PDB file of C-alpha atoms and ligand atoms in Angstrom:
ATOM      1  CA  MET A   1      46.232  -0.041  -0.804  1.00 32.00           C
ATOM      2  CA  PHE A   2      47.785   1.837   2.059  1.00 35.00           C
ATOM      3  CA  ARG A   3      45.145   3.591   4.026  1.00 34.00           C
ATOM      4  CA  GLN A   4      46.015   5.644   7.019  1.00 35.00           C
ATOM      5  CA  ARG A   5      43.411   6.780   9.410  1.00 33.00           C
ATOM      6  CA  LYS A   6      43.866   8.908  12.446  1.00 37.00           C
ATOM      7  CA  ALA A   7      42.436   7.493  15.620  1.00 37.00           C
ATOM      8  CA  TRP A   8      40.532  10.717  16.035  1.00 39.00           C
ATOM      9  CA  ASP A   9      39.747  12.213  12.672  1.00 41.00           C
ATOM     10  CA  ARG A  10      36.803  14.390  13.520  1.00 43.00           C
ATOM     11  CA  CYS A  11      38.809  17.567  13.968  1.00 42.00           C
ATOM     12  CA  PHE A  12      36.615  19.330  11.434  1.00 42.00           C
ATOM     13  CA  PRO A  13      33.412  21.125  12.216  1.00 42.00           C
ATOM     14  CA  ALA A  14      30.643  18.594  11.948  1.00 43.00           C
ATOM     15  CA  SER A  15      27.783  19.651   9.728  1.00 41.00           C
ATOM     16  CA  ILE A  16      25.424  20.953  12.359  1.00 46.00           C
ATOM     17  CA  ASP A  17      23.589  23.382  10.149  1.00 47.00           C
ATOM     18  CA  SER A  18      20.512  21.216   9.998  1.00 53.00           C
ATOM     19  CA  LEU A  19      18.774  19.811  12.997  1.00 89.00           C
ATOM     20  CA  ILE A  20      16.818  17.302  10.974  1.00 93.00           C
ATOM     21  CA  ILE A  21      18.619  14.517   9.171  1.00 94.00           C
ATOM     22  CA  PRO A  22      17.313  11.917   6.777  1.00 96.00           C
ATOM     23  CA  PHE A  23      17.259   8.329   7.943  1.00 97.00           C
ATOM     24  CA  ASN A  24      16.504   5.712   5.330  1.00 96.00           C
ATOM     25  CA  TYR A  25      15.423   2.326   6.535  1.00 95.00           C
ATOM     26  CA  GLN A  26      14.147  -0.620   4.520  1.00 92.00           C
ATOM     27  CA  GLY A  27      13.261   1.611   1.607  1.00 92.00           C
ATOM     28  CA  GLU A  28      11.395   4.170   3.670  1.00 92.00           C
ATOM     29  CA  GLY A  29      12.589   7.720   4.264  1.00 95.00           C
ATOM     30  CA  HIS A  30      12.386   9.020   7.824  1.00 96.00           C
ATOM     31  CA  GLN A  31      13.776  11.995   9.693  1.00 96.00           C
ATOM     32  CA  THR A  32      15.600  12.232  12.986  1.00 96.00           C
ATOM     33  CA  TRP A  33      15.591  15.468  14.929  1.00 95.00           C
ATOM     34  CA  TYR A  34      18.642  16.264  17.035  1.00 95.00           C
ATOM     35  CA  LYS A  35      20.269  19.072  18.953  1.00 93.00           C
ATOM     36  CA  VAL A  36      23.883  19.717  19.904  1.00 92.00           C
ATOM     37  CA  VAL A  37      24.764  21.569  23.085  1.00 91.00           C
ATOM     38  CA  GLY A  38      28.368  22.690  23.156  1.00 88.00           C
ATOM     39  CA  SER A  39      30.812  22.472  20.292  1.00 85.00           C
ATOM     40  CA  LEU A  40      31.719  19.462  18.202  1.00 86.00           C
ATOM     41  CA  ASP A  41      34.630  21.390  16.692  1.00 80.00           C
ATOM     42  CA  SER A  42      37.009  20.703  19.533  1.00 72.00           C
ATOM     43  CA  CYS A  43      39.165  17.620  19.305  1.00 73.00           C
ATOM     44  CA  THR A  44      39.617  17.572  23.047  1.00 80.00           C
ATOM     45  CA  TRP A  45      36.309  16.344  24.332  1.00 88.00           C
ATOM     46  CA  THR A  46      34.511  13.151  23.473  1.00 95.00           C
ATOM     47  CA  PRO A  47      30.886  13.941  22.656  1.00 96.00           C
ATOM     48  CA  LEU A  48      28.151  12.351  24.742  1.00 97.00           C
ATOM     49  CA  VAL A  49      25.092  11.098  22.890  1.00 98.00           C
ATOM     50  CA  VAL A  50      21.930  10.880  24.992  1.00 98.00           C
ATOM     51  CA  GLY A  51      19.269   8.223  24.464  1.00 98.00           C
ATOM     52  CA  HIS A  52      15.956   9.207  26.024  1.00 96.00           C
ATOM     53  CA  GLY A  53      13.524   6.902  27.768  1.00 94.00           C
ATOM     54  CA  GLY A  54      10.418   5.583  26.173  1.00 79.00           C
ATOM     55  CA  PRO A  55       7.980   6.651  25.195  1.00 68.00           C
ATOM     56  CA  GLY A  56       9.003  10.265  25.087  1.00 80.00           C
ATOM     57  CA  GLN A  57      11.500  12.739  23.807  1.00 85.00           C
ATOM     58  CA  TYR A  58      14.646  14.459  24.900  1.00 91.00           C
ATOM     59  CA  ASP A  59      13.154  17.469  26.724  1.00 92.00           C
ATOM     60  CA  TYR A  60      13.050  15.985  30.196  1.00 95.00           C
ATOM     61  CA  LEU A  61      16.777  15.206  29.966  1.00 96.00           C
ATOM     62  CA  LEU A  62      17.736  18.815  29.353  1.00 94.00           C
ATOM     63  CA  PRO A  63      19.664  19.159  32.657  1.00 95.00           C
ATOM     64  CA  LEU A  64      22.340  16.987  31.043  1.00 96.00           C
ATOM     65  CA  SER A  65      23.367  20.116  29.129  1.00 94.00           C
ATOM     66  CA  ASP A  66      25.138  21.033  32.382  1.00 95.00           C
ATOM     67  CA  LEU A  67      27.831  18.620  31.252  1.00 95.00           C
ATOM     68  CA  ALA A  68      28.435  20.913  28.282  1.00 92.00           C
ATOM     69  CA  THR A  69      28.207  24.235  30.127  1.00 91.00           C
ATOM     70  CA  LYS A  70      30.146  23.149  33.236  1.00 93.00           C
ATOM     71  CA  PHE A  71      32.539  20.562  31.861  1.00 93.00           C
ATOM     72  CA  SER A  72      32.797  21.270  28.096  1.00 90.00           C
ATOM     73  CA  THR A  73      31.476  17.847  27.096  1.00 94.00           C
ATOM     74  CA  PRO A  74      29.495  18.300  23.869  1.00 93.00           C
ATOM     75  CA  ILE A  75      26.034  16.790  24.306  1.00 94.00           C
ATOM     76  CA  ILE A  76      23.893  15.408  21.518  1.00 95.00           C
ATOM     77  CA  PHE A  77      20.200  15.009  22.229  1.00 95.00           C
ATOM     78  CA  TYR A  78      17.814  13.487  19.726  1.00 96.00           C
ATOM     79  CA  ASP A  79      14.227  12.333  19.489  1.00 94.00           C
ATOM     80  CA  ARG A  80      14.031   8.764  18.243  1.00 94.00           C
ATOM     81  CA  ILE A  81      11.788   8.234  15.259  1.00 93.00           C
ATOM     82  CA  GLY A  82       8.239   7.530  16.312  1.00 90.00           C
ATOM     83  CA  ASN A  83       8.519  10.306  18.889  1.00 88.00           C
ATOM     84  CA  SER A  84       7.984  14.030  19.185  1.00 87.00           C
ATOM     85  CA  ARG A  85       9.859  16.015  16.491  1.00 90.00           C
ATOM     86  CA  SER A  86      11.093  13.031  14.493  1.00 92.00           C
ATOM     87  CA  THR A  87       9.058  11.066  11.966  1.00 93.00           C
ATOM     88  CA  HIS A  88       6.070   9.354  13.508  1.00 92.00           C
ATOM     89  CA  LEU A  89       5.287   5.782  12.609  1.00 88.00           C
ATOM     90  CA  PRO A  90       1.634   5.278  13.493  1.00 85.00           C
ATOM     91  CA  SER A  91       0.951   2.780  10.741  1.00 83.00           C
ATOM     92  CA  ASN A  92       4.056   0.649  10.887  1.00 81.00           C
ATOM     93  CA  PRO A  93       3.504  -2.895  12.138  1.00 80.00           C
ATOM     94  CA  SER A  94       5.224  -3.920  15.342  1.00 77.00           C
ATOM     95  CA  SER A  95       7.438  -6.223  13.261  1.00 83.00           C
ATOM     96  CA  PHE A  96       9.002  -3.016  11.875  1.00 87.00           C
ATOM     97  CA  LEU A  97       9.615  -1.588  15.322  1.00 90.00           C
ATOM     98  CA  THR A  98      12.711  -3.454  16.358  1.00 94.00           C
ATOM     99  CA  ILE A  99      15.715  -2.651  18.491  1.00 96.00           C
ATOM    100  CA  ASP A 100      17.812  -2.907  15.310  1.00 97.00           C
ATOM    101  CA  LEU A 101      15.782  -0.100  13.740  1.00 96.00           C
ATOM    102  CA  PHE A 102      16.691   2.217  16.591  1.00 96.00           C
ATOM    103  CA  ILE A 103      20.335   1.119  16.599  1.00 98.00           C
ATOM    104  CA  ASP A 104      20.514   1.896  12.870  1.00 98.00           C
ATOM    105  CA  GLU A 105      18.976   5.294  13.522  1.00 97.00           C
ATOM    106  CA  LEU A 106      21.625   5.997  16.154  1.00 98.00           C
ATOM    107  CA  VAL A 107      24.428   4.885  13.813  1.00 98.00           C
ATOM    108  CA  ASN A 108      22.992   7.165  11.121  1.00 98.00           C
ATOM    109  CA  LEU A 109      23.167  10.083  13.552  1.00 97.00           C
ATOM    110  CA  LEU A 110      26.742   9.246  14.617  1.00 97.00           C
ATOM    111  CA  GLU A 111      27.798   9.111  10.974  1.00 96.00           C
ATOM    112  CA  HIS A 112      26.075  12.365  10.126  1.00 94.00           C
ATOM    113  CA  LEU A 113      27.867  14.133  12.967  1.00 93.00           C
ATOM    114  CA  ARG A 114      31.112  12.356  12.085  1.00 93.00           C
ATOM    115  CA  ILE A 115      31.592  11.152  15.614  1.00 95.00           C
ATOM    116  CA  ARG A 116      31.308   7.414  14.982  1.00 96.00           C
ATOM    117  CA  ASP A 117      35.039   7.054  15.687  1.00 95.00           C
ATOM    118  CA  ARG A 118      34.771   8.461  19.164  1.00 96.00           C
ATOM    119  CA  PHE A 119      31.749   8.987  21.356  1.00 97.00           C
ATOM    120  CA  ASP A 120      30.245   8.216  24.749  1.00 98.00           C
ATOM    121  CA  LEU A 121      26.663   7.137  25.257  1.00 98.00           C
ATOM    122  CA  LEU A 122      24.216   7.853  28.070  1.00 98.00           C
ATOM    123  CA  GLY A 123      20.945   5.969  28.077  1.00 98.00           C
ATOM    124  CA  HIS A 124      18.089   6.748  30.426  1.00 98.00           C
ATOM    125  CA  SER A 125      15.564   3.992  31.109  1.00 97.00           C
ATOM    126  CA  TRP A 126      14.583   2.667  27.629  1.00 95.00           C
ATOM    127  CA  GLY A 127      17.592   4.562  26.308  1.00 97.00           C
ATOM    128  CA  GLY A 128      19.671   2.222  28.468  1.00 98.00           C
ATOM    129  CA  ILE A 129      18.241  -0.779  26.609  1.00 98.00           C
ATOM    130  CA  LEU A 130      19.322   0.885  23.390  1.00 98.00           C
ATOM    131  CA  GLY A 131      22.829   1.543  24.705  1.00 98.00           C
ATOM    132  CA  LEU A 132      23.238  -2.001  25.995  1.00 98.00           C
ATOM    133  CA  GLU A 133      21.956  -3.588  22.787  1.00 98.00           C
ATOM    134  CA  PHE A 134      24.074  -1.317  20.606  1.00 98.00           C
ATOM    135  CA  GLU A 135      27.193  -2.448  22.440  1.00 98.00           C
ATOM    136  CA  VAL A 136      26.221  -6.133  22.632  1.00 98.00           C
ATOM    137  CA  ARG A 137      24.987  -6.499  19.036  1.00 98.00           C
ATOM    138  CA  ARG A 138      27.335  -4.213  17.111  1.00 98.00           C
ATOM    139  CA  GLN A 139      30.435  -3.795  19.289  1.00 98.00           C
ATOM    140  CA  PRO A 140      30.832  -0.228  18.007  1.00 98.00           C
ATOM    141  CA  GLU A 141      34.504   0.591  17.622  1.00 97.00           C
ATOM    142  CA  GLY A 142      34.194   4.246  18.652  1.00 97.00           C
ATOM    143  CA  LEU A 143      32.228   3.785  21.864  1.00 98.00           C
ATOM    144  CA  ARG A 144      34.364   4.782  24.865  1.00 98.00           C
ATOM    145  CA  HIS A 145      32.005   4.885  27.852  1.00 98.00           C
ATOM    146  CA  LEU A 146      28.483   3.751  28.578  1.00 98.00           C
ATOM    147  CA  VAL A 147      26.345   5.484  31.217  1.00 98.00           C
ATOM    148  CA  LEU A 148      23.116   3.747  32.206  1.00 98.00           C
ATOM    149  CA  THR A 149      20.828   5.950  34.281  1.00 98.00           C
ATOM    150  CA  SER A 150      17.776   4.287  35.831  1.00 98.00           C
ATOM    151  CA  SER A 151      18.005   1.548  33.273  1.00 98.00           C
ATOM    152  CA  LEU A 152      16.840  -2.036  33.144  1.00 96.00           C
ATOM    153  CA  THR A 153      18.113  -5.481  32.303  1.00 97.00           C
ATOM    154  CA  ASP A 154      15.068  -7.661  32.013  1.00 98.00           C
ATOM    155  CA  MET A 155      11.408  -6.966  31.325  1.00 96.00           C
ATOM    156  CA  GLY A 156      10.201  -9.510  33.891  1.00 96.00           C
ATOM    157  CA  MET A 157      12.197  -7.774  36.617  1.00 97.00           C
ATOM    158  CA  TRP A 158      10.921  -4.388  35.471  1.00 95.00           C
ATOM    159  CA  SER A 159       7.302  -5.532  35.738  1.00 93.00           C
ATOM    160  CA  ALA A 160       8.011  -7.166  39.090  1.00 95.00           C
ATOM    161  CA  SER A 161       9.509  -3.916  40.352  1.00 96.00           C
ATOM    162  CA  THR A 162       6.562  -1.826  39.161  1.00 94.00           C
ATOM    163  CA  GLY A 163       4.119  -4.367  40.614  1.00 93.00           C
ATOM    164  CA  GLU A 164       5.867  -4.402  43.970  1.00 96.00           C
ATOM    165  CA  LEU A 165       6.096  -0.614  44.246  1.00 97.00           C
ATOM    166  CA  SER A 166       2.488  -0.139  43.185  1.00 96.00           C
ATOM    167  CA  LYS A 167       1.288  -2.167  46.205  1.00 96.00           C
ATOM    168  CA  ALA A 168       1.812   0.917  48.373  1.00 97.00           C
ATOM    169  CA  PHE A 169      -0.830   2.772  46.315  1.00 97.00           C
ATOM    170  CA  PRO A 170      -4.638   2.627  46.603  1.00 96.00           C
ATOM    171  CA  ASP A 171      -6.485  -0.131  44.727  1.00 95.00           C
ATOM    172  CA  ASP A 172      -7.658   2.087  41.878  1.00 92.00           C
ATOM    173  CA  VAL A 173      -4.097   3.173  41.155  1.00 93.00           C
ATOM    174  CA  GLN A 174      -2.945  -0.423  41.086  1.00 92.00           C
ATOM    175  CA  LYS A 175      -5.807  -1.352  38.775  1.00 90.00           C
ATOM    176  CA  GLY A 176      -5.141   1.594  36.459  1.00 90.00           C
ATOM    177  CA  LEU A 177      -1.471   0.691  36.245  1.00 89.00           C
ATOM    178  CA  ALA A 178      -2.349  -2.901  35.434  1.00 85.00           C
ATOM    179  CA  VAL A 179      -4.772  -1.892  32.637  1.00 84.00           C
ATOM    180  CA  GLY A 180      -2.113   0.388  31.167  1.00 82.00           C
ATOM    181  CA  VAL A 181      -2.338   2.152  27.813  1.00 78.00           C
ATOM    182  CA  ALA A 182      -5.600   0.419  26.915  1.00 79.00           C
ATOM    183  CA  ASP A 183      -7.300   3.219  28.888  1.00 83.00           C
ATOM    184  CA  MET A 184      -4.997   6.168  28.300  1.00 80.00           C
ATOM    185  CA  GLU A 185      -6.963   8.736  30.257  1.00 84.00           C
ATOM    186  CA  ALA A 186      -7.043   6.627  33.411  1.00 87.00           C
ATOM    187  CA  TYR A 187      -3.508   5.397  32.863  1.00 88.00           C
ATOM    188  CA  GLY A 188      -2.137   8.921  32.472  1.00 88.00           C
ATOM    189  CA  LYS A 189      -3.699   9.898  35.763  1.00 91.00           C
ATOM    190  CA  VAL A 190      -2.472   6.944  37.821  1.00 94.00           C
ATOM    191  CA  LEU A 191       0.945   6.936  36.173  1.00 92.00           C
ATOM    192  CA  ARG A 192       1.426  10.533  37.245  1.00 93.00           C
ATOM    193  CA  MET A 193       0.572   9.515  40.818  1.00 95.00           C
ATOM    194  CA  PHE A 194       2.987   6.609  40.633  1.00 96.00           C
ATOM    195  CA  HIS A 195       5.692   8.823  39.145  1.00 96.00           C
ATOM    196  CA  LYS A 196       5.310  11.359  41.971  1.00 97.00           C
ATOM    197  CA  LYS A 197       6.922   8.703  44.174  1.00 98.00           C
ATOM    198  CA  HIS A 198       9.049   6.758  41.706  1.00 98.00           C
ATOM    199  CA  GLY A 199       9.512   8.986  38.644  1.00 97.00           C
ATOM    200  CA  CYS A 200      10.537  12.387  39.981  1.00 97.00           C
ATOM    201  CA  LEU A 201      10.548  13.505  43.619  1.00 98.00           C
ATOM    202  CA  MET A 202      10.645  17.219  42.849  1.00 98.00           C
ATOM    203  CA  ASP A 203       7.542  19.196  43.731  1.00 97.00           C
ATOM    204  CA  PRO A 204       6.377  20.749  41.528  1.00 97.00           C
ATOM    205  CA  TRP A 205       7.762  18.829  38.588  1.00 96.00           C
ATOM    206  CA  PRO A 206       9.996  20.773  36.227  1.00 95.00           C
ATOM    207  CA  GLU A 207       8.175  22.045  33.182  1.00 94.00           C
ATOM    208  CA  GLU A 208      10.285  19.975  30.771  1.00 93.00           C
ATOM    209  CA  LEU A 209       9.234  16.820  32.574  1.00 94.00           C
ATOM    210  CA  VAL A 210       5.570  17.819  32.560  1.00 93.00           C
ATOM    211  CA  TYR A 211       5.892  18.513  28.857  1.00 91.00           C
ATOM    212  CA  SER A 212       7.454  15.130  28.201  1.00 90.00           C
ATOM    213  CA  MET A 213       4.763  13.383  30.233  1.00 89.00           C
ATOM    214  CA  ASN A 214       2.080  15.310  28.336  1.00 87.00           C
ATOM    215  CA  GLN A 215       3.658  14.249  25.056  1.00 85.00           C
ATOM    216  CA  SER A 216       3.821  10.591  25.921  1.00 83.00           C
ATOM    217  CA  ILE A 217       0.872   9.671  28.123  1.00 83.00           C
ATOM    218  CA  SER A 218      -1.949  12.070  27.356  1.00 81.00           C
ATOM    219  CA  PRO A 219      -4.987  10.790  25.421  1.00 81.00           C
ATOM    220  CA  SER A 220      -3.742  12.643  22.321  1.00 84.00           C
ATOM    221  CA  ALA A 221      -0.202  11.250  22.554  1.00 86.00           C
ATOM    222  CA  ASP A 222       1.158   9.088  19.763  1.00 87.00           C
ATOM    223  CA  ILE A 223       2.031   5.915  21.634  1.00 85.00           C
ATOM    224  CA  SER A 224       2.154   3.632  18.613  1.00 87.00           C
ATOM    225  CA  VAL A 225       5.876   2.985  18.925  1.00 86.00           C
ATOM    226  CA  ALA A 226       5.743   2.346  22.654  1.00 84.00           C
ATOM    227  CA  VAL A 227       2.854  -0.062  22.226  1.00 84.00           C
ATOM    228  CA  GLY A 228       4.536  -1.717  19.240  1.00 86.00           C
ATOM    229  CA  MET A 229       7.792  -2.207  21.131  1.00 87.00           C
ATOM    230  CA  PHE A 230       6.326  -3.344  24.422  1.00 84.00           C
ATOM    231  CA  THR A 231       3.988  -5.821  22.773  1.00 85.00           C
ATOM    232  CA  GLY A 232       6.738  -6.837  20.361  1.00 89.00           C
ATOM    233  CA  GLU A 233      10.456  -7.323  20.841  1.00 92.00           C
ATOM    234  CA  LEU A 234      10.579  -5.820  24.320  1.00 92.00           C
ATOM    235  CA  ARG A 235       7.805  -7.972  25.742  1.00 91.00           C
ATOM    236  CA  THR A 236      10.173 -10.731  26.862  1.00 95.00           C
ATOM    237  CA  TRP A 237      13.382  -8.753  26.531  1.00 97.00           C
ATOM    238  CA  SER A 238      16.377  -9.555  28.698  1.00 98.00           C
ATOM    239  CA  ILE A 239      20.069  -8.832  28.312  1.00 98.00           C
ATOM    240  CA  ILE A 240      21.278 -10.659  31.385  1.00 98.00           C
ATOM    241  CA  ASP A 241      22.878 -13.627  29.617  1.00 97.00           C
ATOM    242  CA  ARG A 242      24.638 -11.392  27.041  1.00 98.00           C
ATOM    243  CA  LEU A 243      26.334  -8.911  29.360  1.00 98.00           C
ATOM    244  CA  ASP A 244      29.729 -10.573  28.908  1.00 97.00           C
ATOM    245  CA  ARG A 245      29.844  -8.933  25.465  1.00 98.00           C
ATOM    246  CA  ILE A 246      30.123  -5.458  26.958  1.00 98.00           C
ATOM    247  CA  ARG A 247      33.688  -4.226  26.507  1.00 98.00           C
ATOM    248  CA  VAL A 248      33.506  -0.584  27.573  1.00 98.00           C
ATOM    249  CA  PRO A 249      33.671   0.923  31.073  1.00 98.00           C
ATOM    250  CA  THR A 250      30.090   1.265  32.264  1.00 98.00           C
ATOM    251  CA  PHE A 251      28.567   3.500  34.905  1.00 98.00           C
ATOM    252  CA  VAL A 252      25.276   2.410  36.425  1.00 98.00           C
ATOM    253  CA  ILE A 253      23.188   4.985  38.270  1.00 98.00           C
ATOM    254  CA  ASN A 254      19.854   4.425  39.958  1.00 98.00           C
ATOM    255  CA  GLY A 255      17.853   6.203  42.628  1.00 98.00           C
ATOM    256  CA  ARG A 256      16.837   4.880  46.008  1.00 98.00           C
ATOM    257  CA  ALA A 257      13.146   5.346  45.091  1.00 98.00           C
ATOM    258  CA  ASP A 258      13.676   4.373  41.443  1.00 98.00           C
ATOM    259  CA  ILE A 259      11.497   1.955  39.479  1.00 97.00           C
ATOM    260  CA  ALA A 260      14.946   0.656  38.592  1.00 98.00           C
ATOM    261  CA  GLN A 261      15.386  -0.760  42.089  1.00 98.00           C
ATOM    262  CA  ASP A 262      18.690  -2.297  43.100  1.00 98.00           C
ATOM    263  CA  PHE A 263      17.604  -5.820  42.101  1.00 98.00           C
ATOM    264  CA  VAL A 264      16.726  -4.484  38.637  1.00 98.00           C
ATOM    265  CA  VAL A 265      20.235  -3.147  37.980  1.00 98.00           C
ATOM    266  CA  GLU A 266      22.246  -5.727  39.945  1.00 98.00           C
ATOM    267  CA  PRO A 267      22.729  -8.028  36.920  1.00 98.00           C
ATOM    268  CA  LEU A 268      24.678  -5.162  35.310  1.00 98.00           C
ATOM    269  CA  ILE A 269      26.999  -5.033  38.285  1.00 98.00           C
ATOM    270  CA  ARG A 270      27.585  -8.778  38.233  1.00 97.00           C
ATOM    271  CA  GLY A 271      27.890  -9.059  34.463  1.00 98.00           C
ATOM    272  CA  ILE A 272      29.955  -6.060  33.303  1.00 98.00           C
ATOM    273  CA  ARG A 273      33.694  -5.385  33.799  1.00 95.00           C
ATOM    274  CA  PRO A 274      34.723  -2.721  34.527  1.00 96.00           C
ATOM    275  CA  VAL A 275      31.588  -1.322  36.100  1.00 98.00           C
ATOM    276  CA  LYS A 276      30.860   1.432  38.585  1.00 98.00           C
ATOM    277  CA  TRP A 277      27.566   1.715  40.456  1.00 98.00           C
ATOM    278  CA  VAL A 278      26.083   4.582  42.441  1.00 98.00           C
ATOM    279  CA  THR A 279      22.609   4.605  44.001  1.00 98.00           C
ATOM    280  CA  MET A 280      21.538   8.194  44.543  1.00 98.00           C
ATOM    281  CA  GLU A 281      19.825   8.376  47.900  1.00 98.00           C
ATOM    282  CA  LYS A 282      17.497  11.336  47.267  1.00 98.00           C
ATOM    283  CA  SER A 283      16.424  10.302  43.797  1.00 98.00           C
ATOM    284  CA  SER A 284      13.934   8.131  42.020  1.00 98.00           C
ATOM    285  CA  HIS A 285      13.846   7.717  38.219  1.00 98.00           C
ATOM    286  CA  THR A 286      15.243  11.148  37.242  1.00 98.00           C
ATOM    287  CA  PRO A 287      18.418  11.769  39.274  1.00 98.00           C
ATOM    288  CA  MET A 288      19.561  14.296  36.649  1.00 98.00           C
ATOM    289  CA  TRP A 289      16.834  16.532  38.133  1.00 98.00           C
ATOM    290  CA  GLU A 290      16.543  15.277  41.685  1.00 98.00           C
ATOM    291  CA  GLU A 291      20.260  15.469  42.508  1.00 98.00           C
ATOM    292  CA  ARG A 292      21.301  17.453  39.508  1.00 98.00           C
ATOM    293  CA  GLU A 293      24.678  18.735  40.617  1.00 98.00           C
ATOM    294  CA  ARG A 294      25.912  15.482  42.082  1.00 98.00           C
ATOM    295  CA  HIS A 295      24.653  13.516  39.092  1.00 98.00           C
ATOM    296  CA  MET A 296      26.641  15.734  36.712  1.00 98.00           C
ATOM    297  CA  ASP A 297      29.758  15.590  38.884  1.00 98.00           C
ATOM    298  CA  LEU A 298      29.599  11.803  39.030  1.00 98.00           C
ATOM    299  CA  VAL A 299      29.070  11.439  35.286  1.00 98.00           C
ATOM    300  CA  ASN A 300      31.836  13.923  34.544  1.00 98.00           C
ATOM    301  CA  VAL A 301      34.339  12.098  36.758  1.00 98.00           C
ATOM    302  CA  PHE A 302      33.428   8.785  35.139  1.00 98.00           C
ATOM    303  CA  LEU A 303      33.732  10.160  31.602  1.00 97.00           C
ATOM    304  CA  SER A 304      37.080  11.754  32.443  1.00 95.00           C
ATOM    305  CA  THR A 305      38.723   8.455  33.348  1.00 89.00           C
TER     306      THR A 305
HETATM  307  C1  NAG B 401       0.445  19.609  30.218  1.00 59.49           C
HETATM  308  O1  NAG B 401      -0.910  19.238  30.034  1.00 59.49           O
HETATM  309  C2  NAG B 401      -1.812  19.965  30.858  1.00 59.49           C
HETATM  310  C3  NAG B 401      -3.185  19.339  30.674  1.00 59.49           C
HETATM  311  O2  NAG B 401      -3.523  19.211  29.326  1.00 59.49           O
HETATM  312  C4  NAG B 401      -1.749  21.438  30.482  1.00 59.49           C
HETATM  313  O3  NAG B 401      -2.635  22.178  31.290  1.00 59.49           O
HETATM  314  C5  NAG B 401      -0.330  21.941  30.675  1.00 59.49           C
HETATM  315  O4  NAG B 401      -0.218  23.282  30.219  1.00 59.49           O
HETATM  316  C6  NAG B 401       0.667  21.075  29.912  1.00 59.49           C
HETATM  317  N1  NAG B 401       2.003  21.510  30.287  1.00 59.49           N
HETATM  318  C7  NAG B 401       3.041  21.464  29.485  1.00 59.49           C
HETATM  319  C8  NAG B 401       4.334  22.020  30.003  1.00 59.49           C
HETATM  320  O5  NAG B 401       3.012  20.978  28.367  1.00 59.49           O
END
């Protein structure tokens, strides 16, 4: 049967009346919370979907809305299930918490918004893992550009980077970082100290970032998904030997004082074609705050090509 499909058939208003959508996975019903900044009605601009870091939620990435207000790029933020406003999964075994689960959730969102045929993706930190795996595993037809901000390529390198940077801190901070989520109260305290130097260099921290930190590393935070992922599929995760499967233009951003040090992102530069790389000199792990204007300009130029 003859079936004609426009390359860009989303010229209808997407159904954005509800900010919560159902996501069914392996017989269980979940909900994903999302938010659109800008308009999805225009056929001119490719929407940019934002994958937040982990654990956490979208709030601390709010400056990315500048791309909508300054450059008309519609932005879609969402909280992955297990986090913040989406369904929490405290009793799901770590075998349930897979990268494929989160890719399926993303696909569900793209389909709901009717943008699966054409979209860009920006992943921050853990969100970068999601973006990379989505491209490598599924080769999504509609993906046009991939932006990886302060992302990683290999868990061993990530731990090595954290370990190396933590050596500049007092012994108790190093110990607290090593013990990790097993002692959340201590961990929250030392992680904040660590992040003052390698998470966000602004002083004081923006409220959205404080909120996100509160949500993800306070004693009352639900960290089940983070723990499940980091003790599960992410424990030995690496994408380095699969980077040749990336087909879309990719923009790698890190900060000079980032946990994602140059050696952490260098495999992306060697393994992806075409790739662009900028290290932001006055930034650490949140260049969208630390060098907000330049970050948006750089991303906008990349997305416009
Ligand atoms: C973060 O948590 C601290 C300590 O519980 C609290 O005083 C502060 O109001 C919280 N800030 C935000 C923005 O959530």
